[in-house]
Short mmCIF file of C-alpha atoms in Angstrom, two decimals:
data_model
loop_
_atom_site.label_atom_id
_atom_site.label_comp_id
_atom_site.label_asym_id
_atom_site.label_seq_id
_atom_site.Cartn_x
_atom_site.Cartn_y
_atom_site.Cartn_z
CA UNK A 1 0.00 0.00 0.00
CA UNK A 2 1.45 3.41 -1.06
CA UNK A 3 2.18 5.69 1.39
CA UNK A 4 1.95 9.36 0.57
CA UNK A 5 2.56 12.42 2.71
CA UNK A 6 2.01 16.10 1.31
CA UNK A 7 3.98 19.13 3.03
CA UNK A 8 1.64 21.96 2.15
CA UNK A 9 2.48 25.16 1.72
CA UNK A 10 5.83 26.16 3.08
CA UNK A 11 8.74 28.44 2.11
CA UNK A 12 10.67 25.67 0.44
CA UNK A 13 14.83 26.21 0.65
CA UNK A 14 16.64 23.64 -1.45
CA UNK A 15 20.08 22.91 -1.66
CA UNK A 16 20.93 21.32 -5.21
CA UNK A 17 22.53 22.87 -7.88
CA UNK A 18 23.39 25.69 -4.74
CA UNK A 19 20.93 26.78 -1.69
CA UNK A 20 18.01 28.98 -3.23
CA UNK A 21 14.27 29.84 -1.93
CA UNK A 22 12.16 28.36 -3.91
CA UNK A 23 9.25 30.26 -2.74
CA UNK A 24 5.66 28.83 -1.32
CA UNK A 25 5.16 25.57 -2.87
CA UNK A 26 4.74 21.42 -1.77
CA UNK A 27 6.56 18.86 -1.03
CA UNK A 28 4.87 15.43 -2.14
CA UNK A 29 6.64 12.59 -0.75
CA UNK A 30 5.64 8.77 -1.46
CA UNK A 31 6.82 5.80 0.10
CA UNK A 32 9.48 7.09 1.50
CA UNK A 33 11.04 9.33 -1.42
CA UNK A 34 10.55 13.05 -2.65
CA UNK A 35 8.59 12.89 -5.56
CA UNK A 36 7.27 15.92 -6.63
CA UNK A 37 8.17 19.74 -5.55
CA UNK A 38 6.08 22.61 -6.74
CA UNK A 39 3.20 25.17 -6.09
CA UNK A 40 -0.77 23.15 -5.73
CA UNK A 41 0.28 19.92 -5.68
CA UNK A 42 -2.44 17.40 -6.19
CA UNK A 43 -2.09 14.19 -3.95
CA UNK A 44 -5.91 12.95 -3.28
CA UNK A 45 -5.71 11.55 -0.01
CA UNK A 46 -2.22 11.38 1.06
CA UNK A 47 -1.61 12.94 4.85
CA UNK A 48 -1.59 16.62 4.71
CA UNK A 49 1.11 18.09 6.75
CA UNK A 50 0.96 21.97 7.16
CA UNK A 51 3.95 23.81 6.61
CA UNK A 52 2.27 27.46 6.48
CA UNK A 53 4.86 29.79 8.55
CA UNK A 54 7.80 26.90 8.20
CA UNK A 55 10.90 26.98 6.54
CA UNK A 56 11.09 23.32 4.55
CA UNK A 57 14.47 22.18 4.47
CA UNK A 58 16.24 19.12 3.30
CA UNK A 59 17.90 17.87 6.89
CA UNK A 60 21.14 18.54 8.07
CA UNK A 61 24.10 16.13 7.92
CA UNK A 62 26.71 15.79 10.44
CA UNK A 63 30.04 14.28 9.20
CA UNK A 64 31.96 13.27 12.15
CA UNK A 65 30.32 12.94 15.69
CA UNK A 66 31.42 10.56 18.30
CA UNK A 67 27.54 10.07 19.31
CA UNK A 68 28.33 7.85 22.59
CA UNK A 69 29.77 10.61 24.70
CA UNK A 70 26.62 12.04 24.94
CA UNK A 71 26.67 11.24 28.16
CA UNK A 72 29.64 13.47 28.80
CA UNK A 73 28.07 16.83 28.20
CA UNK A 74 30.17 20.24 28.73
CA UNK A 75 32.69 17.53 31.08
CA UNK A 76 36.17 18.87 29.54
CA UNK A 77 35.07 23.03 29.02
CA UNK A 78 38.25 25.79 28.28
CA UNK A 79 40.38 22.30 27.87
CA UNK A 80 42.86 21.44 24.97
CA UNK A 81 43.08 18.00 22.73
CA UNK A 82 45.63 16.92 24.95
CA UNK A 83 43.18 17.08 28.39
CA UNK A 84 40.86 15.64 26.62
CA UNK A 85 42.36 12.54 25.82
CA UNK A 86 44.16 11.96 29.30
CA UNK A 87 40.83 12.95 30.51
CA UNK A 88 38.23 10.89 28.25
CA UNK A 89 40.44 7.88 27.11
CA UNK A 90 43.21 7.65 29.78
CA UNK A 91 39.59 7.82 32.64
CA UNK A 92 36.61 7.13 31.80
CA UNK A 93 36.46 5.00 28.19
CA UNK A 94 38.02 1.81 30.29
CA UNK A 95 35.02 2.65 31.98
CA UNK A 96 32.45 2.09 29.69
CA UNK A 97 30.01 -0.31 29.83
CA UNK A 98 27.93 -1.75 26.33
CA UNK A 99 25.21 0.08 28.39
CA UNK A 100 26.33 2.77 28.41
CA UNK A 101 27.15 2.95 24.88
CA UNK A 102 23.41 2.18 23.98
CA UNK A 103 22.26 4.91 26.30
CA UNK A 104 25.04 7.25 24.88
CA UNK A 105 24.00 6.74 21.52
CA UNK A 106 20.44 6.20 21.59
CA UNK A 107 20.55 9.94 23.35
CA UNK A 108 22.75 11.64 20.95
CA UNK A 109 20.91 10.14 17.94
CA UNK A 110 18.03 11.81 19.34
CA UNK A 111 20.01 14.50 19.95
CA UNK A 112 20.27 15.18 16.60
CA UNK A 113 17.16 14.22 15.24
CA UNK A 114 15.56 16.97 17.28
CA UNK A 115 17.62 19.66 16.30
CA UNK A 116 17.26 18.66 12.20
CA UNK A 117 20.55 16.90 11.99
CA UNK A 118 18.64 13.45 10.01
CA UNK A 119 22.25 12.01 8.99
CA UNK A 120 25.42 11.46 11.41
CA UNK A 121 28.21 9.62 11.09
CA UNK A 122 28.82 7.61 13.93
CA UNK A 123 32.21 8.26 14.62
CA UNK A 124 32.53 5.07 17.13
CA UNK A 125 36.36 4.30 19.23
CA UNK A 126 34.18 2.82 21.98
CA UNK A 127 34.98 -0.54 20.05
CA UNK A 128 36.07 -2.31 23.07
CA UNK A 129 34.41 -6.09 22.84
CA UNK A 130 32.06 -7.17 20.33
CA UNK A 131 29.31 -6.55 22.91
CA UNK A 132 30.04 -2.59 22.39
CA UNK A 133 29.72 -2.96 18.98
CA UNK A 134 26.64 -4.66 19.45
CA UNK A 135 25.19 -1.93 21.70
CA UNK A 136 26.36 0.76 19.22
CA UNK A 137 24.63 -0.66 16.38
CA UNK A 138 21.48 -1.28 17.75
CA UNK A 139 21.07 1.90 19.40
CA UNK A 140 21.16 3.59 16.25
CA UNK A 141 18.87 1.35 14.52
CA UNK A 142 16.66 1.74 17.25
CA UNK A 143 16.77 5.57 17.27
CA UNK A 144 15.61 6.16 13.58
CA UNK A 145 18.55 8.11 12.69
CA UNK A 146 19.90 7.82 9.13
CA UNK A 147 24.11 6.96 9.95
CA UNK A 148 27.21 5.92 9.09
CA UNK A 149 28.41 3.75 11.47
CA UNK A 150 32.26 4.80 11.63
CA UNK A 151 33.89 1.59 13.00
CA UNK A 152 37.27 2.15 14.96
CA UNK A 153 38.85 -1.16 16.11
CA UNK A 154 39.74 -0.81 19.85
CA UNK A 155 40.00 -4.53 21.14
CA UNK A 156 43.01 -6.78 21.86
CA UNK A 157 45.79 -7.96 18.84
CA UNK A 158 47.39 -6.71 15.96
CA UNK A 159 46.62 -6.44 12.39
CA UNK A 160 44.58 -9.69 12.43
CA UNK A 161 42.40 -9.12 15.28
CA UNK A 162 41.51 -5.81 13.44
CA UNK A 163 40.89 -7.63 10.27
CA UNK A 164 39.11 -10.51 11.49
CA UNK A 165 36.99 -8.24 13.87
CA UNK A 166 36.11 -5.83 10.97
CA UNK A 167 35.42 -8.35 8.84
CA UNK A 168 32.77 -9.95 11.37
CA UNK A 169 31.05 -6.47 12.26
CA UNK A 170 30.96 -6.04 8.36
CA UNK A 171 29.04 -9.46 7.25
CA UNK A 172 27.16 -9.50 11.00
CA UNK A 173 25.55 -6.27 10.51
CA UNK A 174 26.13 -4.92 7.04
CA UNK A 175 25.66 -7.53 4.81
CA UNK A 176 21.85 -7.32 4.27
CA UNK A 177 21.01 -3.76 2.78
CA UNK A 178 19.85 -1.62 5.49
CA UNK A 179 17.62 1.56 4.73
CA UNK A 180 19.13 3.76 7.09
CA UNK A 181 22.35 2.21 8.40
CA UNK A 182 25.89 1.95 6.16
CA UNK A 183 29.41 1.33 7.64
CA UNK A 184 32.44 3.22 7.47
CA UNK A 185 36.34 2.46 8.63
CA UNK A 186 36.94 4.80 11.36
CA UNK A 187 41.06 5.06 10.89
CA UNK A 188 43.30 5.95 14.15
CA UNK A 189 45.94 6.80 11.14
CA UNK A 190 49.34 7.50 10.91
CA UNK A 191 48.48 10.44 12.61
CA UNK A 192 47.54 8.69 15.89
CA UNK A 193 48.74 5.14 15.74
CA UNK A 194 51.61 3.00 14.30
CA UNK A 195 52.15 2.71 10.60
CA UNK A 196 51.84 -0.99 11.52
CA UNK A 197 48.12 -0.72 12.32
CA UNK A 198 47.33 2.31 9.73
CA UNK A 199 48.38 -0.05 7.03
CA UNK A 200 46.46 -2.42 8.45
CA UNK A 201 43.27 0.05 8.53
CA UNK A 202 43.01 0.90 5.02
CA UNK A 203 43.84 -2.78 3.69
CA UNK A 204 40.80 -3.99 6.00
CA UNK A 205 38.97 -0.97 3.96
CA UNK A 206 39.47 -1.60 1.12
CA UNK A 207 39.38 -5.73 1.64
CA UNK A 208 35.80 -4.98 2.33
CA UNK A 209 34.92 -2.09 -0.04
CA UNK A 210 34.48 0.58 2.99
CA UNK A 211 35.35 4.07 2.87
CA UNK A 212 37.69 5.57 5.93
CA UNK A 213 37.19 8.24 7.92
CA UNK A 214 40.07 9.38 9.97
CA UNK A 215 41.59 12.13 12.17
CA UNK A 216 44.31 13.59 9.66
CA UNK A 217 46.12 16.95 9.40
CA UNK A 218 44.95 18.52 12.95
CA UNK A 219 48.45 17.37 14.69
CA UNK A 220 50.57 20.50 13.54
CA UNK A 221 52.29 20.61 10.16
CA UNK A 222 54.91 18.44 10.56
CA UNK A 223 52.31 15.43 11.75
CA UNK A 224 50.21 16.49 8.75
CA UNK A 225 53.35 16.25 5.81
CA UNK A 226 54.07 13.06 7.47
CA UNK A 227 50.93 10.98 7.50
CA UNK A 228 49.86 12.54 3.82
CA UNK A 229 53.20 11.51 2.58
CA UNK A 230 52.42 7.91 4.03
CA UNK A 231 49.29 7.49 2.35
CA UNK A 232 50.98 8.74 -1.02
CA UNK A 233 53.93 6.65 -0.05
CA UNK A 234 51.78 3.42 0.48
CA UNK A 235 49.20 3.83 -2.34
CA UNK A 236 46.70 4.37 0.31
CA UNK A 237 45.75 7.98 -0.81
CA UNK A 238 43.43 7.28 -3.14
CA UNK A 239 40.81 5.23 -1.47
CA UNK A 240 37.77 7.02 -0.37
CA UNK A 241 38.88 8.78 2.41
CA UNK A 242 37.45 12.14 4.54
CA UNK A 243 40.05 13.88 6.67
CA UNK A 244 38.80 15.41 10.17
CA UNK A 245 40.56 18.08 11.32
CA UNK A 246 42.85 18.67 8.20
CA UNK A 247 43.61 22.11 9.75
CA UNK A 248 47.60 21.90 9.41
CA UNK A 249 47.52 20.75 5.69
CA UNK A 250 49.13 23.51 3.25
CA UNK A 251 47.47 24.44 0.14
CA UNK A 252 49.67 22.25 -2.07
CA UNK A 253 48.47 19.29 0.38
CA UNK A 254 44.71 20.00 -0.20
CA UNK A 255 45.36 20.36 -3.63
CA UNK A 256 46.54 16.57 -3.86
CA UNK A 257 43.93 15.15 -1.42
CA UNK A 258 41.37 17.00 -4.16
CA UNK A 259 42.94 15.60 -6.70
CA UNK A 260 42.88 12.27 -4.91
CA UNK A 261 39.50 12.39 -4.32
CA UNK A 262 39.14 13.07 -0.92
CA UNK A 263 37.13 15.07 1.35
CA UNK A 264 37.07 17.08 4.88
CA UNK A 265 35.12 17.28 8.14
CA UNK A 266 35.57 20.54 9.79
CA UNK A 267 34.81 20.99 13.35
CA UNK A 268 34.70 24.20 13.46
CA UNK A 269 33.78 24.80 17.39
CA UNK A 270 35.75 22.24 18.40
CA UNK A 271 39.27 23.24 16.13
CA UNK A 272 39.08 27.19 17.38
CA UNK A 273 38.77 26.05 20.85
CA UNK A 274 40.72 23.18 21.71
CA UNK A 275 44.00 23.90 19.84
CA UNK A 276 43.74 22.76 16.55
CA UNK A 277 44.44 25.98 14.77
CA UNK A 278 41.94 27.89 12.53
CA UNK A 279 39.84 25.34 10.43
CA UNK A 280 40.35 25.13 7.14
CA UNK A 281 36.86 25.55 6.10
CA UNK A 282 37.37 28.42 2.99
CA UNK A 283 40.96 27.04 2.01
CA UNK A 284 39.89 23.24 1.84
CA UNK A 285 36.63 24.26 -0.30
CA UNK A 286 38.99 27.16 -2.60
CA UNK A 287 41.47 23.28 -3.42
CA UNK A 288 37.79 22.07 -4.60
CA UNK A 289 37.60 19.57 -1.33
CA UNK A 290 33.74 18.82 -0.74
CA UNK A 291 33.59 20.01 2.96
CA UNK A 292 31.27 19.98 5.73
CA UNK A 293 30.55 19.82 8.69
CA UNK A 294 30.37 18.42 12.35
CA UNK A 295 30.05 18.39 16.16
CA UNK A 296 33.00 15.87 17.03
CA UNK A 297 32.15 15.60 20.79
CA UNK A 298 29.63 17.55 23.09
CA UNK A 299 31.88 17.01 26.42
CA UNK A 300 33.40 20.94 24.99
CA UNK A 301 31.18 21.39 22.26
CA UNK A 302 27.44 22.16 20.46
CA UNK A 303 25.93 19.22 19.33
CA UNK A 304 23.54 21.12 16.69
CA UNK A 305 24.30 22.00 13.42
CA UNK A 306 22.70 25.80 13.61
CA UNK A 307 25.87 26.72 15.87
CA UNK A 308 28.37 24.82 14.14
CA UNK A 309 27.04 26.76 10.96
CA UNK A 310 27.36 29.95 13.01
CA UNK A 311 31.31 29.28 13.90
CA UNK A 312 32.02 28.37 10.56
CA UNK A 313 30.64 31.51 8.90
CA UNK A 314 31.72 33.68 11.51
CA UNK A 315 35.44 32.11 11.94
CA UNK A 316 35.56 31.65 7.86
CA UNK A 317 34.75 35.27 7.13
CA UNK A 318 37.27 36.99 10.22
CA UNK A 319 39.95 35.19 8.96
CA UNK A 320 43.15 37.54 9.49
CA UNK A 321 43.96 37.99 5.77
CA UNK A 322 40.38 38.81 4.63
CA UNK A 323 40.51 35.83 2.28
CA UNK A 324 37.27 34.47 4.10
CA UNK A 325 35.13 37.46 3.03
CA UNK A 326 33.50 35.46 0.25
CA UNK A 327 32.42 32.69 2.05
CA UNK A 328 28.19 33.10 2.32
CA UNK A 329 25.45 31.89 4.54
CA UNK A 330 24.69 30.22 1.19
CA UNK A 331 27.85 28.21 1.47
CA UNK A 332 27.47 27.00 4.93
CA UNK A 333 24.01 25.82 4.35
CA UNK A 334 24.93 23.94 1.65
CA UNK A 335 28.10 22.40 3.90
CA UNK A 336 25.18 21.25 6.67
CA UNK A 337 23.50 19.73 3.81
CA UNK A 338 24.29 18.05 0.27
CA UNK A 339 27.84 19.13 0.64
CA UNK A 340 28.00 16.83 3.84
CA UNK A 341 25.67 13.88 2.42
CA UNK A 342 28.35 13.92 -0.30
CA UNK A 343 31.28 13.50 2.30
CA UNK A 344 28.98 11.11 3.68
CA UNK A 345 29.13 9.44 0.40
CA UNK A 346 24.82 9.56 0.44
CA UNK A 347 25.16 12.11 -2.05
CA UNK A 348 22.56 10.06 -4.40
CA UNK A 349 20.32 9.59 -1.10
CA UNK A 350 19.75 12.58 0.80
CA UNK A 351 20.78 16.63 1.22
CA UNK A 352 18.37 17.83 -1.10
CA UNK A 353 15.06 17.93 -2.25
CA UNK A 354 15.85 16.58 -5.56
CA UNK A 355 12.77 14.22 -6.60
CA UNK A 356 13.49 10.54 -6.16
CA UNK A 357 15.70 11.00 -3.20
CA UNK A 358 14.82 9.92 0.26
CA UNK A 359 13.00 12.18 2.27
CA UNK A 360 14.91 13.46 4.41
CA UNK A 361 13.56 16.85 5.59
CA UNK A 362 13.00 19.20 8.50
CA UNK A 363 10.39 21.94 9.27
CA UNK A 364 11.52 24.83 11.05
CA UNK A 365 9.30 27.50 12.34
CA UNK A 366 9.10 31.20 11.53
CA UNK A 367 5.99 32.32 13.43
CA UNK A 368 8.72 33.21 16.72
CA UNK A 369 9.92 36.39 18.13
CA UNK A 370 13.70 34.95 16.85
CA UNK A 371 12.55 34.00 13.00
CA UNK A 372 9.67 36.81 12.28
CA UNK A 373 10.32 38.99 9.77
CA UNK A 374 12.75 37.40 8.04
CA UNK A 375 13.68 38.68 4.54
CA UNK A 376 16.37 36.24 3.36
CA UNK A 377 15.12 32.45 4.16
CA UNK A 378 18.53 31.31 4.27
CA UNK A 379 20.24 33.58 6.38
CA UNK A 380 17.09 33.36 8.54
CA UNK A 381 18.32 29.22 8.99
CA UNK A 382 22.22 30.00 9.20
CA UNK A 383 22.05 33.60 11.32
CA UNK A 384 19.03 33.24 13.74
CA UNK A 385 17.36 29.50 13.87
CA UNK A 386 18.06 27.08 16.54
CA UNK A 387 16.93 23.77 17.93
CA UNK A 388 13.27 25.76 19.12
CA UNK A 389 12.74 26.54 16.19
CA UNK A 390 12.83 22.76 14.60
CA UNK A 391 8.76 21.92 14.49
CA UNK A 392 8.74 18.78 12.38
CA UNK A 393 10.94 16.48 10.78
CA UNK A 394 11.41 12.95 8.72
CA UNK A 395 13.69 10.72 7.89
CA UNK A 396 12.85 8.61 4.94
CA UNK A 397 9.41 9.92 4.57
CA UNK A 398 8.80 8.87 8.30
CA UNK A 399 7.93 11.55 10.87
CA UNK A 400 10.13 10.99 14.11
CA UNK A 401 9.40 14.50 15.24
CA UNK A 402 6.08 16.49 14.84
CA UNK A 403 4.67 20.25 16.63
CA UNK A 404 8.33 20.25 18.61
CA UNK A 405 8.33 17.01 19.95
CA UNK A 406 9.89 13.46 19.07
CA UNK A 407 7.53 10.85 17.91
CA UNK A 408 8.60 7.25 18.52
CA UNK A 409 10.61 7.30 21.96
CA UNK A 410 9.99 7.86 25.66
CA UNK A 411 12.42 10.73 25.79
CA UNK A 412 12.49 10.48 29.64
CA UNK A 413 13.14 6.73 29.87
CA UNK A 414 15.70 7.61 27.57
CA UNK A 415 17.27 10.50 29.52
CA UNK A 416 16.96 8.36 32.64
CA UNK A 417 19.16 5.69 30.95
CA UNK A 418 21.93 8.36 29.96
CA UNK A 419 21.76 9.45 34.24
CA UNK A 420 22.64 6.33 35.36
CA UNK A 421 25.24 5.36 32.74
CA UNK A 422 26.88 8.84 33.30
CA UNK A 423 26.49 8.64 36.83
CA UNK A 424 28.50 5.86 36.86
CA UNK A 425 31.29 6.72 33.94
CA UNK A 426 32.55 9.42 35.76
CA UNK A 427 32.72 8.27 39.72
CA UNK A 428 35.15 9.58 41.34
#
């Protein structure tokens, strides 16, 4: 039985071939997919859903978040990389439960699906037994989320163990098609880890036809020549990859990872704040990198995308040198939404409104005292939204949150969960 929903009657932003306002029109959306956009649509008896005084949007995409430390909100404020990882995996990781990864990432899935963000990837080194992985996993199919599940090998063994394991989490939970869920390689890199085990990373990629995701480039310049040059050296740096943080690369370096195909996560909050140096939002796109966006971790950062657009603009246009002065609201939009689904490699599936793509898309309201009166829709969404003013959205042509409030959980069970697991992850 066909399904059909109708979005009637909104100011309709899309993203695709650049952000524009498209003006009052419909969204028709059948089993699942975008089928029609346009002024009067006709769809007898499909579910009407209002969108008078709402901005429709495709939903945003968030490239890089490491969803389980949701219970670790605001823990590691004013702090640098290197705090953080005394403080996070030196303390309290060994003390993670598969519990506590469900209720870490069940909550930050929601997290983002209330506050528009429809597509995350799952940046996961919580990989400590297979029954982590397990909790992982499920959470996120249980939250309704549209991911990337970034796996990052983190039990006992060599190259082997990470092979083998990767191999099983691969045919366990990825070998039947899954509507919503796809898996990455989350790579430690040369950047972090032995060459032994980077090698090993991207051979267990590309054994299994997975793209990587890795922190690359944000270790200071000589860190960042180093690991590029061991990916060129190895005839690694052509697979799919995205580099997070790529902060320290030169422009001749993102010239070559362009020309190699890759792409970038910027952090934006996270990089200006904990020590990374200025991200490299405006000279990674001006190399012709596709380049979004994401939260990394909420223990010293926002977890929605409407301030992680604000930094970027804002840090992107006061660069130093006035090269950032180009870079437009326009831009960043399109970096929270089919620029990231691209980086995502879901470019085909979601990030715009194009017809025959999932449905991935977000109301946000304008009848408010912080989104009247808006003249330009776009800047309205980059400048002034935030998470109050997300009304409705859907993720494959499913609602999961409608008038301001999620749909298919018991959002205090859940936060009740995400007490206790934090309670007990950071005892003294």
């Amino acid at each position: 039985m066909t399904s059909t929903k109708l979005l009637r009657n909104g100011v309709v932003v899309d993203t695709v071939p650049e952000p524009a306002v498209l003006g009052r029109a419909d969204v028709l959306i059948e089993d699942g997919l975008i089928t029609a956009v346009g002024p009067d649509l006709a769809a007898p008896g499909a579910e009407v859903i209002d969108a008078s005084e709402r901005i429709v949007l495709p939903g945003f995409v968030d490239t890089h978040r490491h969803t389980w430390q949701a219970g670790i909100r605001a823990i590691l404020p004013d702090s640098t990389l290197q705090t953080y990882m005394e403080r996070v995996f030196g303390r309290l990781v060994p003390r993670y439960r598969a519990q506590d990864v469900h209720a870490g990432v069940l909550a930050g899935a929601l997290e983002c699906l209330d506050a528009g963000v429809t597509t995350v990837l799952d940046w996961s080194h919580i990989q400590s037994s297979p029954a982590h992985t397990e909790a992982n996993v499920s959470a996120l199919r249980e939250s309704g989320v549209r991911a990337v599940f970034g796996y990052c090998y983190g039990g006992p063994g060599g190259p082997d163990a990470l092979a083998a394991e990767t191999r099983r989490v691969r045919e366990e939970y990825f070998e039947t098609p899954d509507a919503l869920l796809t898996m990455a390689f989350a790579a430690l890199g040369p950047d972090l880890a032995q060459e032994e085990r980077a090698l090993a990373e991207w051979r267990a990629a590309r054994d299994l036809g997975l793209p990587v995701t890795v922190h690359m480039g944000g270790h200071g310049p000589e860190s960042a020549a180093r690991g590029l040059a061991f990916l060129q050296d190895n005839g690694l740096i052509a697979h799919p990859t995205t580099y997070v943080h790529a902060n320290c690369y030169t422009d001749e370096a993102l010239v070559r990872i362009a020309r190699n195909g890759g792409t970038v996560s910027v952090s934006p909050a996270v990089e200006a704040t904990m020590g990374f140096g200025a991200p490299p939002t405006g000279r990674a796109r001006a190399a012709g990198i596709p380049t979004a966006l994401s939260a990394d971790t909420v223990s010293n950062g926002a977890g929605d995308m409407f301030s992680l657009m604000r930094a970027a603009y804002m840090l992107e246009r006061g660069r130093p040198d006035g090269a950032g002065m180009g870079f437009t609201t326009r831009d960043v939009l399109r970096m929270a939404t089919i620029e990231g689904a691209e980086v995502a490699g879901l470019a085909d599936v979601t990030g715009s409104l194009t017809p025959g793509k999932q449905a991935d898309v977000q109301l946000l309201r304008t009848d408010t005292l912080g989104m009247a009166c808006a003249y330009d829709p776009i800047a309205a969404v980059v400048l002034a939204a935030d998470t109050a003013a997300v009304d409705t959205v859907l993720v494959g042509g499913e609602v999961v949150k409608r008038g301001g409030v999620l749909t298919r959980h018991d959002v205090p069970s859940v936060l009740a969960a995400l007490a206790e697991s934090a309670a007990h992850v950071t005892a003294a």
